XYZ file of C-alpha atoms in Angstrom:
709
model
C 131.600 101.557 123.183
C 128.253 102.363 123.851
C 125.706 99.900 124.889
C 123.915 97.822 121.808
C 120.309 96.840 121.316
C 117.420 96.421 118.399
C 114.032 96.395 116.735
C 111.911 94.638 114.237
C 109.816 95.764 111.233
C 106.878 93.622 109.811
C 104.993 94.065 106.639
C 102.562 91.943 104.480
C 101.639 91.643 101.080
C 99.385 89.680 99.066
C 100.038 88.755 95.132
C 97.572 87.296 92.497
C 99.131 85.055 90.251
C 97.928 85.955 86.685
C 96.557 83.747 83.833
C 98.685 81.718 81.937
C 98.420 81.655 77.975
C 100.452 79.575 75.153
C 103.782 79.118 74.632
C 105.921 80.929 72.136
C 108.681 78.392 70.328
C 110.344 80.888 68.235
C 111.536 84.279 69.468
C 111.153 87.532 67.618
C 113.996 90.150 67.377
C 114.604 92.592 70.222
C 111.715 95.013 70.322
C 113.149 98.505 70.320
C 111.645 100.608 72.797
C 112.141 104.210 73.245
C 114.017 105.092 76.343
C 112.306 107.024 79.432
C 113.004 110.661 79.751
C 115.675 109.669 82.606
C 119.277 108.536 83.197
C 119.589 105.020 83.215
C 118.346 103.511 86.259
C 121.901 102.027 87.172
C 123.856 105.380 86.302
C 124.587 106.576 90.029
C 124.607 110.208 91.010
C 127.986 111.720 92.314
C 128.832 109.941 95.593
C 128.856 112.554 98.412
C 131.252 112.189 101.112
C 131.004 109.321 103.177
C 131.115 105.802 102.671
C 131.268 104.119 99.173
C 129.022 100.796 98.367
C 126.641 98.423 100.059
C 126.631 94.740 101.437
C 129.028 92.642 103.530
C 131.996 93.982 101.155
C 131.502 97.426 101.853
C 132.061 97.220 105.813
C 135.185 95.854 107.899
C 134.442 92.313 109.570
C 135.833 93.661 112.824
C 133.312 96.413 112.680
C 130.563 93.914 112.106
C 131.532 91.602 114.811
C 132.045 94.184 117.117
C 128.155 95.423 116.939
C 127.016 91.651 116.922
C 123.706 91.513 119.085
C 124.377 90.376 122.325
C 122.517 87.510 123.840
C 119.297 87.949 125.809
C 118.171 86.554 129.168
C 116.231 83.476 128.616
C 113.014 84.948 130.482
C 112.911 87.674 127.732
C 113.314 85.184 124.731
C 111.115 82.967 125.834
C 108.156 85.899 126.012
C 109.209 87.151 122.488
C 109.391 83.295 121.418
C 105.935 82.562 122.545
C 104.217 85.785 120.687
C 106.038 84.586 117.608
C 104.435 81.154 117.946
C 101.311 82.813 116.902
C 101.241 81.835 112.852
C 98.897 82.424 110.297
C 97.335 79.911 108.236
C 99.555 80.599 104.798
C 97.963 81.084 101.916
C 99.096 78.621 98.622
C 98.449 77.808 95.437
C 96.246 74.694 94.266
C 96.791 72.187 91.711
C 94.333 72.425 88.646
C 92.093 69.295 90.288
C 92.158 71.246 93.682
C 93.511 68.279 95.216
C 96.951 69.601 96.513
C 98.221 72.626 97.909
C 101.735 74.182 98.066
C 102.510 77.009 100.088
C 105.309 78.945 101.830
C 105.694 78.538 105.566
C 108.184 80.127 108.220
C 107.075 77.356 111.061
C 110.966 76.225 111.066
C 112.231 79.819 111.740
C 113.238 80.353 107.830
C 110.689 80.515 104.961
C 110.476 77.198 103.401
C 108.212 75.321 100.503
C 105.215 72.998 101.797
C 102.794 70.518 100.072
C 99.202 69.542 101.815
C 97.687 66.565 99.944
C 94.248 67.676 100.964
C 92.105 69.995 103.558
C 93.724 69.930 106.937
C 96.675 67.173 105.893
C 99.550 67.066 107.350
C 102.275 68.815 105.670
C 105.306 67.776 103.848
C 108.196 70.002 103.593
C 109.585 70.586 100.252
C 112.712 72.759 100.695
C 114.835 73.011 103.453
C 118.519 74.415 104.355
C 119.316 78.185 105.845
C 118.567 80.210 102.784
C 114.961 81.631 102.578
C 112.654 79.517 99.955
C 109.200 80.460 98.664
C 107.070 79.204 95.912
C 106.768 81.087 92.959
C 104.101 78.986 91.202
C 102.847 75.359 90.109
C 103.576 74.573 86.629
C 100.544 73.845 84.514
C 101.250 70.133 84.545
C 100.804 69.793 88.231
C 104.085 68.104 88.689
C 106.307 70.967 89.002
C 107.381 74.062 90.978
C 109.139 77.207 90.526
C 110.772 78.052 93.588
C 112.402 81.426 94.340
C 115.398 81.380 96.857
C 117.296 83.972 98.485
C 120.696 84.199 100.983
C 121.571 86.120 103.491
C 118.796 88.856 102.735
C 120.827 90.093 99.723
C 117.554 90.393 97.803
C 119.105 88.569 94.819
C 116.768 85.549 94.616
C 117.394 82.635 92.058
C 114.622 80.612 90.544
C 114.642 76.751 90.778
C 112.711 73.930 88.959
C 111.649 70.827 90.794
C 109.322 68.280 91.578
C 106.074 68.539 93.237
C 106.973 65.377 95.171
C 110.268 66.901 96.243
C 113.830 66.008 95.524
C 116.793 68.502 94.890
C 115.666 71.622 92.703
C 117.573 72.197 89.394
C 118.676 76.091 89.076
C 117.078 78.130 86.575
C 119.156 81.239 87.127
C 120.717 81.441 90.378
C 123.638 83.935 90.274
C 125.319 86.420 92.969
C 124.321 89.732 92.268
C 121.375 89.075 90.001
C 117.783 88.867 90.699
C 115.489 86.711 89.026
C 111.890 86.938 89.178
C 109.201 84.219 87.287
C 106.919 85.832 84.533
C 104.990 82.368 83.680
C 105.294 79.110 82.894
C 104.060 77.717 79.218
C 100.774 75.860 79.251
C 102.867 72.813 78.387
C 105.197 73.070 81.152
C 108.388 73.390 78.181
C 109.246 76.832 79.043
C 109.660 79.157 82.292
C 109.458 82.902 81.492
C 111.519 84.989 83.857
C 112.615 88.647 84.361
C 116.381 89.158 85.541
C 119.286 92.005 85.744
C 121.820 89.585 84.958
C 122.517 91.856 81.602
C 122.397 95.440 83.402
C 122.170 95.618 87.081
C 119.370 98.628 87.376
C 117.248 96.929 83.870
C 115.114 93.611 83.842
C 114.973 91.866 80.563
C 112.554 89.073 79.718
C 114.196 85.580 79.208
C 113.042 81.954 79.323
C 114.361 78.492 79.985
C 114.053 75.166 78.164
C 113.061 72.682 81.092
C 114.483 69.615 78.817
C 117.786 70.792 77.648
C 118.539 73.882 80.163
C 119.116 76.256 78.046
C 118.351 79.850 78.281
C 117.414 82.590 75.412
C 116.639 86.175 75.766
C 113.070 87.186 74.609
C 113.114 91.132 75.286
C 116.148 92.924 76.405
C 115.395 96.646 75.823
C 116.176 98.645 79.080
C 113.559 99.342 81.678
C 112.293 98.099 84.998
C 109.927 95.776 83.107
C 107.345 93.434 84.585
C 104.762 91.076 82.947
C 101.047 91.969 83.944
C 99.285 89.531 82.086
C 99.224 87.260 78.940
C 96.735 85.538 76.718
C 96.802 83.593 73.631
C 96.817 85.585 70.541
C 93.531 84.241 69.245
C 91.869 85.154 72.625
C 93.063 89.312 72.150
C 91.732 89.927 68.841
C 91.447 87.234 65.784
C 92.175 89.972 63.313
C 95.645 90.181 64.469
C 98.139 89.493 61.648
C 99.321 86.411 60.852
C 102.424 84.739 62.446
C 105.379 85.010 60.647
C 106.635 82.139 58.104
C 108.173 79.070 59.610
C 106.565 79.411 62.927
C 104.728 76.535 64.127
C 101.314 77.273 65.253
C 101.264 74.100 67.396
C 103.839 75.822 69.995
C 101.426 78.787 70.319
C 103.897 81.316 70.044
C 101.497 84.053 69.347
C 100.814 84.835 72.750
C 100.629 88.644 73.926
C 102.000 89.939 76.843
C 100.958 92.971 78.934
C 104.267 94.712 80.117
C 104.521 97.417 82.545
C 107.787 99.783 82.811
C 108.353 101.438 85.947
C 109.173 105.238 85.797
C 108.668 105.610 89.753
C 107.285 103.720 92.399
C 103.969 105.049 91.824
C 104.208 105.414 88.305
C 104.511 103.380 85.221
C 103.617 102.649 81.582
C 101.828 99.662 80.126
C 102.772 98.122 76.813
C 101.453 95.417 74.874
C 103.839 93.057 73.417
C 103.132 90.313 70.573
C 105.535 87.559 70.776
C 104.717 85.807 67.584
C 105.590 88.809 65.640
C 107.664 91.250 67.890
C 105.145 94.274 67.569
C 105.348 96.331 70.819
C 102.049 98.592 70.868
C 101.877 101.354 73.879
C 98.702 101.381 75.692
C 98.243 103.228 78.983
C 100.424 106.032 80.208
C 103.266 106.168 77.594
C 105.167 109.153 77.096
C 105.047 110.349 80.778
C 108.290 111.906 81.522
C 110.301 110.047 84.237
C 110.615 113.300 85.988
C 106.631 114.246 85.937
C 105.676 116.374 88.734
C 103.797 114.831 91.394
C 100.716 115.720 90.096
C 101.191 114.308 86.683
C 102.086 110.895 87.884
C 100.224 108.165 86.699
C 100.238 104.447 87.860
C 98.253 101.617 86.161
C 97.736 98.211 86.709
C 96.026 96.488 83.516
C 94.906 92.549 82.655
C 93.270 91.643 79.407
C 89.529 91.814 79.807
C 86.616 89.166 79.223
C 85.969 90.640 75.470
C 88.876 90.820 72.679
C 90.537 94.073 72.361
C 89.862 95.455 75.631
C 91.527 95.744 79.032
C 90.447 96.186 82.902
C 92.656 98.704 84.388
C 93.114 99.788 87.729
C 94.361 103.587 87.645
C 94.227 106.821 89.834
C 95.139 108.620 86.363
C 91.661 109.781 86.186
C 90.513 109.974 89.636
C 92.006 110.956 93.040
C 91.261 107.378 94.179
C 92.488 104.393 92.471
C 89.320 103.036 90.567
C 88.597 100.517 88.269
C 87.882 100.934 84.544
C 87.099 99.234 81.046
C 89.614 100.315 78.676
C 89.164 99.947 74.701
C 90.752 102.288 71.920
C 91.702 104.626 74.233
C 88.541 105.389 75.764
C 87.952 104.653 79.484
C 84.561 103.675 81.040
C 84.024 103.535 84.832
C 83.407 99.895 86.620
C 83.543 101.194 90.314
C 81.980 104.510 91.412
C 83.758 107.287 92.786
C 84.071 106.866 96.643
C 86.415 107.387 99.150
C 87.459 103.660 99.459
C 90.355 102.480 96.899
C 90.677 99.677 94.799
C 93.739 98.296 96.429
C 94.012 95.101 94.054
C 92.480 93.558 91.038
C 92.910 90.480 88.949
C 90.733 88.577 86.916
C 90.752 84.531 86.657
C 91.954 82.879 83.919
C 89.079 81.845 82.160
C 87.920 85.478 82.133
C 84.868 84.539 84.170
C 85.310 86.564 87.563
C 86.989 89.912 88.432
C 88.070 90.517 91.979
C 88.786 93.480 93.786
C 90.059 94.176 97.315
C 88.548 97.429 98.492
C 90.290 99.324 100.969
C 88.333 101.428 103.175
C 90.431 103.473 105.173
C 92.487 100.658 105.946
C 89.360 98.093 106.527
C 89.915 95.575 103.629
C 86.702 93.746 102.024
C 86.897 91.387 98.943
C 84.287 91.983 95.947
C 83.618 89.807 92.806
C 82.154 90.873 89.638
C 80.871 89.035 86.356
C 83.807 89.686 84.103
C 81.139 90.464 81.054
C 78.285 92.372 82.712
C 79.939 94.131 85.859
C 77.556 92.573 87.634
C 78.039 91.769 91.695
C 78.787 88.181 92.609
C 77.886 87.191 96.101
C 81.030 85.934 98.206
C 79.308 84.328 101.523
C 80.780 85.307 104.930
C 83.680 83.133 106.219
C 82.815 79.941 108.068
C 82.326 80.451 112.039
C 84.678 80.706 113.660
C 86.460 83.018 111.598
C 85.704 86.789 111.445
C 85.632 88.749 108.433
C 86.978 92.000 109.884
C 89.240 92.545 107.035
C 89.706 90.442 103.952
C 92.181 90.072 101.118
C 92.208 87.797 97.882
C 95.586 85.255 98.306
C 95.004 82.943 95.167
C 93.055 81.571 92.596
C 93.086 78.095 90.703
C 93.782 77.812 87.331
C 90.298 76.963 85.831
C 88.663 79.700 88.153
C 87.101 77.099 90.097
C 88.630 77.828 93.500
C 89.568 81.194 95.140
C 91.509 82.081 98.555
C 90.463 84.285 100.487
C 92.399 85.390 103.757
C 90.567 86.737 106.803
C 91.745 88.562 109.864
C 91.398 91.282 112.502
C 93.285 92.664 115.665
C 91.492 89.580 117.114
C 91.515 87.364 114.316
C 94.950 85.384 113.556
C 94.956 85.301 109.634
C 92.982 82.339 108.326
C 93.025 81.446 104.440
C 89.931 79.333 103.206
C 89.143 78.204 100.038
C 85.671 79.259 98.099
C 84.685 76.263 95.474
C 82.307 78.094 93.048
C 80.659 74.870 91.941
C 80.065 73.266 95.038
C 79.314 76.527 97.049
C 81.331 75.913 100.099
C 84.351 77.107 102.111
C 87.036 74.746 102.878
C 89.874 75.003 104.934
C 93.498 73.906 104.250
C 95.746 75.013 106.715
C 95.128 76.033 109.875
C 97.082 78.726 111.755
C 98.116 78.603 115.585
C 98.647 80.328 118.494
C 99.639 78.117 121.438
C 99.502 79.234 125.036
C 97.952 82.483 123.959
C 94.649 83.576 124.011
C 94.242 86.198 121.046
C 90.643 87.151 122.305
C 92.651 89.198 124.425
C 94.630 91.203 122.234
C 94.274 94.803 122.278
C 91.444 96.002 119.915
C 92.411 98.774 117.020
C 90.488 101.910 117.105
C 91.331 104.496 113.923
C 91.697 107.818 115.645
C 92.861 111.381 114.122
C 95.228 113.784 115.240
C 95.456 117.522 113.543
C 98.658 118.318 111.578
C 99.577 122.293 111.990
C 97.518 123.037 108.792
C 94.435 121.328 109.750
C 94.664 118.274 107.872
C 93.556 115.293 109.998
C 96.060 112.378 110.085
C 94.511 108.756 110.359
C 96.341 106.594 113.276
C 96.013 103.269 114.547
C 95.918 102.666 118.375
C 96.073 99.779 120.359
C 96.031 100.611 124.479
C 96.718 98.119 127.312
C 93.921 97.289 129.709
C 95.363 99.463 132.293
C 95.522 102.482 130.029
C 92.390 104.285 129.673
C 91.358 106.647 126.776
C 92.435 110.214 127.348
C 88.788 111.259 127.802
C 87.891 108.132 130.811
C 87.394 109.588 134.159
C 89.921 109.086 136.820
C 93.400 110.222 138.038
C 95.139 107.331 136.645
C 98.353 108.880 135.181
C 99.024 108.352 131.409
C 100.690 105.424 129.684
C 103.826 105.587 127.786
C 103.404 105.961 124.013
C 105.353 104.249 121.250
C 104.726 105.374 117.999
C 105.599 103.419 115.034
C 105.817 105.113 111.516
C 105.519 102.603 108.770
C 108.102 102.103 105.464
C 107.595 102.643 101.824
C 106.709 105.838 102.456
C 103.935 104.679 99.779
C 102.301 101.733 101.771
C 99.487 101.869 104.793
C 99.463 100.734 108.589
C 96.560 98.373 108.364
C 94.611 97.195 111.346
C 95.546 93.881 110.913
C 96.189 90.495 113.764
C 99.879 92.200 114.905
C 101.728 89.982 117.385
C 104.720 92.683 117.165
C 102.207 95.441 118.379
C 100.565 93.170 121.246
C 104.226 92.516 122.227
C 104.537 96.952 122.850
C 100.844 96.393 124.567
C 102.026 93.640 126.982
C 105.084 95.711 127.819
C 102.720 98.495 129.079
C 102.842 100.843 126.049
C 100.026 102.232 124.211
C 101.107 101.605 120.569
C 100.139 103.904 117.969
C 100.787 103.976 113.837
C 99.965 106.978 111.899
C 99.494 107.056 108.440
C 101.060 110.488 107.499
C 100.798 112.393 104.176
C 102.740 110.422 101.766
C 100.894 107.188 102.897
C 98.786 104.591 100.492
C 95.207 104.133 101.027
C 93.993 107.676 100.990
C 94.349 108.924 97.089
C 96.875 110.377 95.061
C 97.051 113.757 96.426
C 97.797 112.240 99.909
C 100.176 109.414 98.134
C 102.132 112.660 96.507
C 102.033 114.757 99.328
C 105.820 114.188 100.317
C 107.461 113.660 97.017
C 110.573 115.331 96.330
C 111.088 118.662 97.885
C 107.433 118.636 99.019
C 108.473 116.478 102.126
C 109.790 119.721 103.835
C 105.887 120.650 103.716
C 104.500 117.387 105.288
C 107.183 115.847 107.516
C 105.830 117.863 110.190
C 102.926 115.407 110.429
C 105.767 113.356 112.733
C 106.532 116.613 114.950
C 102.633 117.156 114.938
C 101.828 113.746 116.157
C 103.785 114.279 119.339
C 102.377 117.469 120.067
C 98.808 116.240 119.799
C 99.672 113.262 122.136
C 101.303 115.126 124.600
C 98.522 117.572 124.940
C 95.574 116.035 124.074
C 96.296 112.495 125.844
C 97.723 113.982 129.300
C 96.104 113.278 132.259
C 96.343 115.042 135.640
C 98.377 117.740 133.928
C 100.654 115.101 133.127
C 101.942 114.644 129.679
C 102.762 111.033 128.424
C 106.338 109.544 127.607
C 107.117 109.079 123.781
C 109.068 106.895 122.106
C 109.319 106.411 118.085
C 110.135 103.671 115.967
C 110.484 102.793 112.713
C 111.707 100.365 109.781
C 113.277 101.542 106.429
C 111.670 104.793 105.533
C 110.012 104.756 108.901
C 113.392 104.418 110.268
C 114.458 107.478 108.435
C 111.214 109.089 110.012
C 112.574 107.994 113.462
C 115.867 109.402 113.001
C 114.080 112.779 111.591
C 111.848 113.013 114.618
C 114.852 112.706 117.133
C 117.133 115.070 114.948
C 115.174 117.879 113.371
C 112.375 117.621 115.832
C 114.365 116.872 118.623
C 112.477 116.940 122.267
C 109.374 115.898 120.478
C 110.088 111.896 121.282
C 111.695 111.106 124.638
C 113.631 107.848 122.980
C 113.983 106.476 119.449
C 114.470 103.367 117.501
C 115.757 103.251 113.938
C 116.067 99.828 111.933
C 117.788 99.883 108.299
C 117.058 103.828 108.218
C 118.432 105.979 105.952
C 120.271 108.870 107.444
C 121.333 111.012 104.106
C 119.423 110.902 101.140
C 122.217 112.229 98.877
C 124.597 109.128 100.304
C 121.604 106.674 100.160
C 120.998 107.281 96.320
C 124.460 107.121 95.821
C 124.918 103.872 96.908
C 121.581 102.160 97.024
C 121.171 99.095 94.458
C 120.796 100.305 91.072
C 117.366 98.705 90.905
C 116.345 100.816 93.500
C 117.759 104.334 92.352
C 115.337 105.046 89.863
C 112.020 104.397 92.012
C 113.806 106.158 94.959
C 114.610 109.553 92.942
C 111.011 109.489 92.059
C 109.992 109.648 95.822
C 112.611 111.515 97.493
C 114.151 113.711 94.722
C 116.884 114.370 92.217
C 120.419 114.276 93.841
C 121.598 116.965 91.452
C 118.521 119.340 91.071
C 117.564 118.766 94.684
C 120.816 118.243 96.129
C 120.278 121.348 98.744
C 116.562 120.087 100.183
C 118.234 116.482 100.166
C 120.690 117.501 102.774
C 118.285 119.706 104.324
C 116.171 116.843 104.733
C 118.933 114.458 106.006
C 118.853 113.358 109.627
C 122.921 113.243 109.637
C 122.838 116.889 108.495
C 121.120 117.553 112.188
C 122.694 114.987 114.273
C 124.220 117.418 116.610
C 120.906 118.137 117.661
C 120.032 114.820 118.997
C 119.532 114.764 122.748
C 117.626 111.864 123.854
C 118.475 108.055 123.944
C 118.800 106.503 119.925
C 119.083 103.182 118.861
C 120.340 101.688 115.306
C 120.403 98.500 113.908
C 121.346 97.309 110.418
C 121.114 94.424 108.350
C 124.595 93.738 106.991
C 123.582 92.575 103.454
C 120.558 95.244 102.895
C 120.779 96.062 99.176
C 118.018 98.600 99.780
C 119.432 101.067 102.754
C 123.277 100.540 102.670
C 124.666 99.357 105.818
C 126.785 102.588 105.838
C 123.750 104.690 106.507
C 124.106 103.472 109.933
C 127.692 103.235 110.343
C 127.805 107.067 109.578
C 124.578 107.928 111.870
C 126.187 106.042 114.486
C 129.772 107.605 114.001
C 127.777 111.044 114.625
C 126.139 110.052 117.682
C 128.901 108.273 119.324
C 131.109 111.378 119.380
C 128.514 113.242 121.171
C 127.960 110.441 123.573
C 124.254 110.094 122.883
C 123.079 106.785 124.743
C 121.822 103.861 122.624
C 124.162 102.250 120.084
C 124.262 100.181 117.386
C 123.556 96.516 116.309
C 124.712 94.638 112.878
C 123.297 91.591 112.042
C 125.835 89.936 109.960
C 123.288 87.516 108.021
C 120.540 89.623 107.323
C 119.519 92.223 104.879
C 116.632 94.726 104.630
C 115.284 94.049 108.139
C 115.301 90.878 110.117
C 113.894 87.555 108.241
C 115.225 84.755 110.706
C 113.521 83.556 113.594
C 116.643 83.817 115.911
C 117.495 87.241 114.687
C 113.631 88.514 115.211
C 113.941 87.418 118.799
C 117.172 89.323 119.283
C 115.661 92.317 117.538
C 112.409 92.650 119.253
C 114.071 91.804 122.806
C 116.628 94.572 122.733
C 114.051 97.037 121.094
C 111.811 96.327 124.104
C 114.416 96.490 126.609
C 115.623 100.124 125.207
C 112.096 101.457 125.722
C 111.327 99.911 128.897
C 114.592 101.384 129.838
C 114.172 104.730 128.793
C 110.299 105.183 128.534
C 109.702 104.322 132.222
């Protein structure tokens, strides 16, 4: 048995709640929607040779026990614990009066829901236990919350209703193997609308739960990967819409109209308008795209109702290489934002339809811009209060009345801090405080955005953090090069950002230069860059991974000595690490892969049904592209691995089944490759509990320190 060790991946996302409209009381008959031109999302391709299934039931408990993470020394644990104590000020949701904030916080080691009864007030913990709980919404009555709760990283969250004062939560829908996601709460707080796959594992239906009786009933049940983008009362959309059906009580405001998105791929979707009063479904954006459209034909849309009846605000890359904002009316698009290298990374409009908020991504640097919803005129949002530095910013919440907006600021040396702007008082307020006990974040390594050339000449951006004793390659002197750890991000349709990162600083403190490339396939650089690696195209650009190593070994050499290189990644980044260590054997000296895909065919056959359709659009069709998928699988080339390689995986992972790690480990063990395997019995797609994060990081850093020095 080989030695066993492990690693941690990190991600950040921000969500802006859409506006709430009225409450339908009578449910129309189900709407028939033509299915997309593709096989059902839950129809698995034929299973290749290898494992079958996913989750704890797919692996022998004795195997899990044999690969449990070994304990760390107290000194190593203490060093990592200290860095994990650097905690951001959590963003939350404000009550209508702006007098209370509810937020999700991991200060206990697991995500729980908290309440603050004023700016900088001592928070009250509302949820507890071993499951991860998060706030989904404050109900319009300001007296109740909707809570999302996941068990063991299975990514089957249930929804719960509870008092804002605390107490036992009431299940709305909480069932093993079922995902429930909040859509919205009716204005009178009587109905909770949610999407779930309790009918078909690979499809989401819209249903509602009666707060008074606990009854559930279907609203929209057609197959598809549906989500709700926005909703407005019927009269606010167009006063000329047809009258409500006979027998419907207008006082219940059943006439709400929804904007629905049906995903065809991870960056491809259609948008429909659904009238809950009449049951009419109208196509709006991107409808009719074939699910197997080529990468250049794929279109993604985010839409909300505009300030004027009959119009939409649309963020899309369908009409330009970059994601831009448009006004849409009767099929005509009018640009709101100019053609520019920057992308509109996020967009929303407040509930009163007075202000549009944009998060602009300019090569990884983010800023928040505000527009008047009717005129499009730019509105000034003042700089944050000192000592907060506004290096990067993103929108993290809006109050229901539009008066308050939450913006989170961060930077390489700026702990993420969320502050609230009051449009009426024209003042910032800090509700929650981040903390970095016994840490001086001013000493954290700055981030530089650099480039390296791909073999076809394309410049590839990369974020670089250097320890103080590791000079830049062009610095004078004879100091030998420091070892380098290259982390490839997951997704692959996301972007490494120059943000505050205790994880990156741990590598820097260990004496490693930490590099994060945004290879082709990453988000943030336009549609052509995003889709450059889709399906069989991956063969042409995955060489960016080897080209990074080639550049670092030559351009970063000092005195004729090349730096030693390590590679690490999580999810798709883990796949990239395996590919780097197998197909590009010799490019990197040591690798760590967390929750990594080893075989694309077996991954597509066994991943959760809700993931399959989205991943096929990214990686390729299991039948049509079978040979390419096999060739692009690290497991196919496992016999090339010559350097130490560590694998780690959560047993409950619904995205990348644990069988991926087991089959790769077996192939490496047969050849005696140093490294090993760590399995986390109570985790899913990565480590989420604080204790497991410490173990993962500790073993990963020890592995690199052992093999890169």
